[in-house]
Amino acid sequence: MDGLLLVQAMVLGGLAVGGAALLTCCARWIAPRLGFVDSPDGRRKLHRQPTPLLGGVAVFLGLVLTVCGASFVCGLNLLDPAGDRFMSWSLATAGIFCLIGVYDDRCPLRPRTKFLLQVLACIPFALWGRTATEIDFLGVE
């Protein structure tokens, strides 16, 4: 593996882990102030204290941070609307999933309704038609 590629992978890995960890800490602080907590009910929710929500938002923002970092560090424009739109469609679909989760945290959805919304969120990405023919991870196929 090329030395520069290894350094880029390490920087991006650190950005992904560090960014998600920092954003998760922020979400734990912000969630109770916005009323996004899961309170124990003694029936299904058996935890002892109210648990902050919004962890999915932190992970999604960590993903966006990593993609933007990859664009900067590697000199790629992964979000180029005129070029290959795989990353744009992936992030858009993930963003819709994130919004569904936030809505479900605020106003609990029935499982069937949530599943239907998630299926609908996938349709544009599925219709776009890109298929994976090989998997390449850090230059290894």
Short mmCIF file of C-alpha atoms in Angstrom, two decimals:
data_model
loop_
_atom_site.label_atom_id
_atom_site.label_comp_id
_atom_site.label_asym_id
_atom_site.label_seq_id
_atom_site.Cartn_x
_atom_site.Cartn_y
_atom_site.Cartn_z
CA MET A 1 0.00 0.00 0.00
CA ASP A 2 1.28 3.44 -0.89
CA GLY A 3 2.51 5.45 2.12
CA LEU A 4 0.41 8.51 1.26
CA LEU A 5 -2.71 6.36 0.93
CA LEU A 6 -2.03 4.84 4.35
CA VAL A 7 -1.63 8.30 5.93
CA GLN A 8 -4.85 9.49 4.27
CA ALA A 9 -6.70 6.39 5.53
CA MET A 10 -5.40 6.98 9.07
CA VAL A 11 -6.39 10.66 9.00
CA LEU A 12 -9.86 9.85 7.71
CA GLY A 13 -10.29 7.00 10.19
CA GLY A 14 -9.32 9.33 13.02
CA LEU A 15 -11.70 11.97 11.69
CA ALA A 16 -14.54 9.44 11.53
CA VAL A 17 -14.00 8.04 15.03
CA GLY A 18 -13.11 11.35 16.66
CA GLY A 19 -15.89 13.25 14.95
CA ALA A 20 -18.55 10.68 15.81
CA ALA A 21 -17.34 10.49 19.44
CA LEU A 22 -17.32 14.28 19.84
CA LEU A 23 -20.73 14.66 18.17
CA THR A 24 -22.16 11.88 20.35
CA CYS A 25 -21.00 13.74 23.47
CA CYS A 26 -22.66 16.88 22.10
CA ALA A 27 -25.87 14.94 21.40
CA ARG A 28 -25.89 13.61 24.99
CA TRP A 29 -25.68 17.19 26.24
CA ILE A 30 -28.17 18.71 23.76
CA ALA A 31 -30.84 15.99 23.72
CA PRO A 32 -32.21 16.53 27.26
CA ARG A 33 -32.35 20.28 26.72
CA LEU A 34 -34.49 19.74 23.61
CA GLY A 35 -36.67 17.11 25.27
CA PHE A 36 -35.22 14.15 23.34
CA VAL A 37 -35.02 11.61 26.17
CA ASP A 38 -36.29 8.08 26.52
CA SER A 39 -37.86 7.77 29.97
CA PRO A 40 -38.31 4.46 31.77
CA ASP A 41 -41.91 3.25 31.88
CA GLY A 42 -41.55 0.12 34.05
CA ARG A 43 -42.98 -2.05 31.27
CA ARG A 44 -40.88 -2.15 28.10
CA LYS A 45 -38.29 0.46 28.96
CA LEU A 46 -36.54 -0.91 32.01
CA HIS A 47 -33.55 1.43 32.19
CA ARG A 48 -33.18 3.30 35.50
CA GLN A 49 -32.70 6.88 34.29
CA PRO A 50 -33.93 8.89 31.32
CA THR A 51 -31.62 8.19 28.38
CA PRO A 52 -30.67 10.93 25.90
CA LEU A 53 -31.59 10.29 22.28
CA LEU A 54 -30.20 11.82 19.05
CA GLY A 55 -27.25 9.42 18.79
CA GLY A 56 -28.28 8.66 15.20
CA VAL A 57 -27.99 12.34 14.33
CA ALA A 58 -24.46 12.37 15.77
CA VAL A 59 -23.44 9.33 13.73
CA PHE A 60 -24.98 10.79 10.56
CA LEU A 61 -23.17 14.11 11.07
CA GLY A 62 -19.97 12.14 11.71
CA LEU A 63 -20.49 10.42 8.36
CA VAL A 64 -21.02 13.76 6.61
CA LEU A 65 -17.91 15.16 8.32
CA THR A 66 -15.88 12.16 7.15
CA VAL A 67 -17.10 12.43 3.55
CA CYS A 68 -16.29 16.14 3.50
CA GLY A 69 -12.91 15.39 5.06
CA ALA A 70 -12.25 12.70 2.44
CA SER A 71 -13.08 15.21 -0.27
CA PHE A 72 -10.58 17.66 1.20
CA VAL A 73 -7.77 15.26 2.19
CA CYS A 74 -7.87 13.15 -0.97
CA GLY A 75 -8.58 16.02 -3.33
CA LEU A 76 -11.79 14.39 -4.52
CA ASN A 77 -15.13 16.06 -4.97
CA LEU A 78 -17.35 13.28 -3.64
CA LEU A 79 -20.39 15.51 -3.60
CA ASP A 80 -20.05 16.76 -7.18
CA PRO A 81 -23.63 16.95 -8.51
CA ALA A 82 -22.40 16.82 -12.11
CA GLY A 83 -20.23 13.73 -11.61
CA ASP A 84 -20.82 10.36 -10.03
CA ARG A 85 -23.75 10.83 -7.67
CA PHE A 86 -23.34 7.67 -5.60
CA MET A 87 -22.19 9.51 -2.49
CA SER A 88 -24.81 12.25 -2.87
CA TRP A 89 -27.62 9.70 -3.14
CA SER A 90 -26.18 7.71 -0.22
CA LEU A 91 -26.03 10.76 2.03
CA ALA A 92 -29.49 11.92 0.97
CA THR A 93 -30.98 8.51 1.78
CA ALA A 94 -29.10 8.37 5.10
CA GLY A 95 -30.35 11.89 5.89
CA ILE A 96 -33.94 10.86 5.27
CA PHE A 97 -33.46 7.83 7.54
CA CYS A 98 -32.03 10.17 10.17
CA LEU A 99 -35.04 12.49 9.91
CA ILE A 100 -37.42 9.53 10.24
CA GLY A 101 -35.54 8.50 13.39
CA VAL A 102 -35.69 11.99 14.88
CA TYR A 103 -39.41 12.21 14.13
CA ASP A 104 -39.90 8.78 15.72
CA ASP A 105 -37.99 9.96 18.81
CA ARG A 106 -40.28 12.99 19.14
CA CYS A 107 -43.61 11.41 18.11
CA PRO A 108 -43.35 7.60 18.33
CA LEU A 109 -44.37 5.91 15.10
CA ARG A 110 -46.02 2.54 14.78
CA PRO A 111 -43.47 -0.03 13.57
CA ARG A 112 -45.39 -0.59 10.34
CA THR A 113 -45.49 3.14 9.59
CA LYS A 114 -41.80 3.58 10.34
CA PHE A 115 -40.90 0.62 8.12
CA LEU A 116 -43.02 2.01 5.27
CA LEU A 117 -41.30 5.40 5.55
CA GLN A 118 -37.90 3.70 5.49
CA VAL A 119 -38.84 1.73 2.37
CA LEU A 120 -40.03 4.93 0.70
CA ALA A 121 -36.75 6.63 1.67
CA CYS A 122 -34.83 3.90 -0.20
CA ILE A 123 -36.80 4.06 -3.43
CA PRO A 124 -34.92 6.97 -5.09
CA PHE A 125 -31.57 5.34 -4.30
CA ALA A 126 -32.77 1.95 -5.55
CA LEU A 127 -34.22 3.40 -8.75
CA TRP A 128 -31.01 5.27 -9.50
CA GLY A 129 -29.70 1.93 -10.68
CA ARG A 130 -26.10 1.70 -9.51
CA THR A 131 -25.00 -1.84 -8.80
CA ALA A 132 -21.94 -2.97 -6.87
CA THR A 133 -19.76 -5.27 -8.95
CA GLU A 134 -16.75 -5.30 -6.63
CA ILE A 135 -15.77 -4.09 -3.20
CA ASP A 136 -12.51 -2.18 -2.80
CA PHE A 137 -11.31 -1.37 0.72
CA LEU A 138 -8.14 0.70 0.99
CA GLY A 139 -6.86 -0.63 -2.32
CA VAL A 140 -7.59 -4.29 -1.52
CA GLU A 141 -10.26 -6.00 -3.63
#
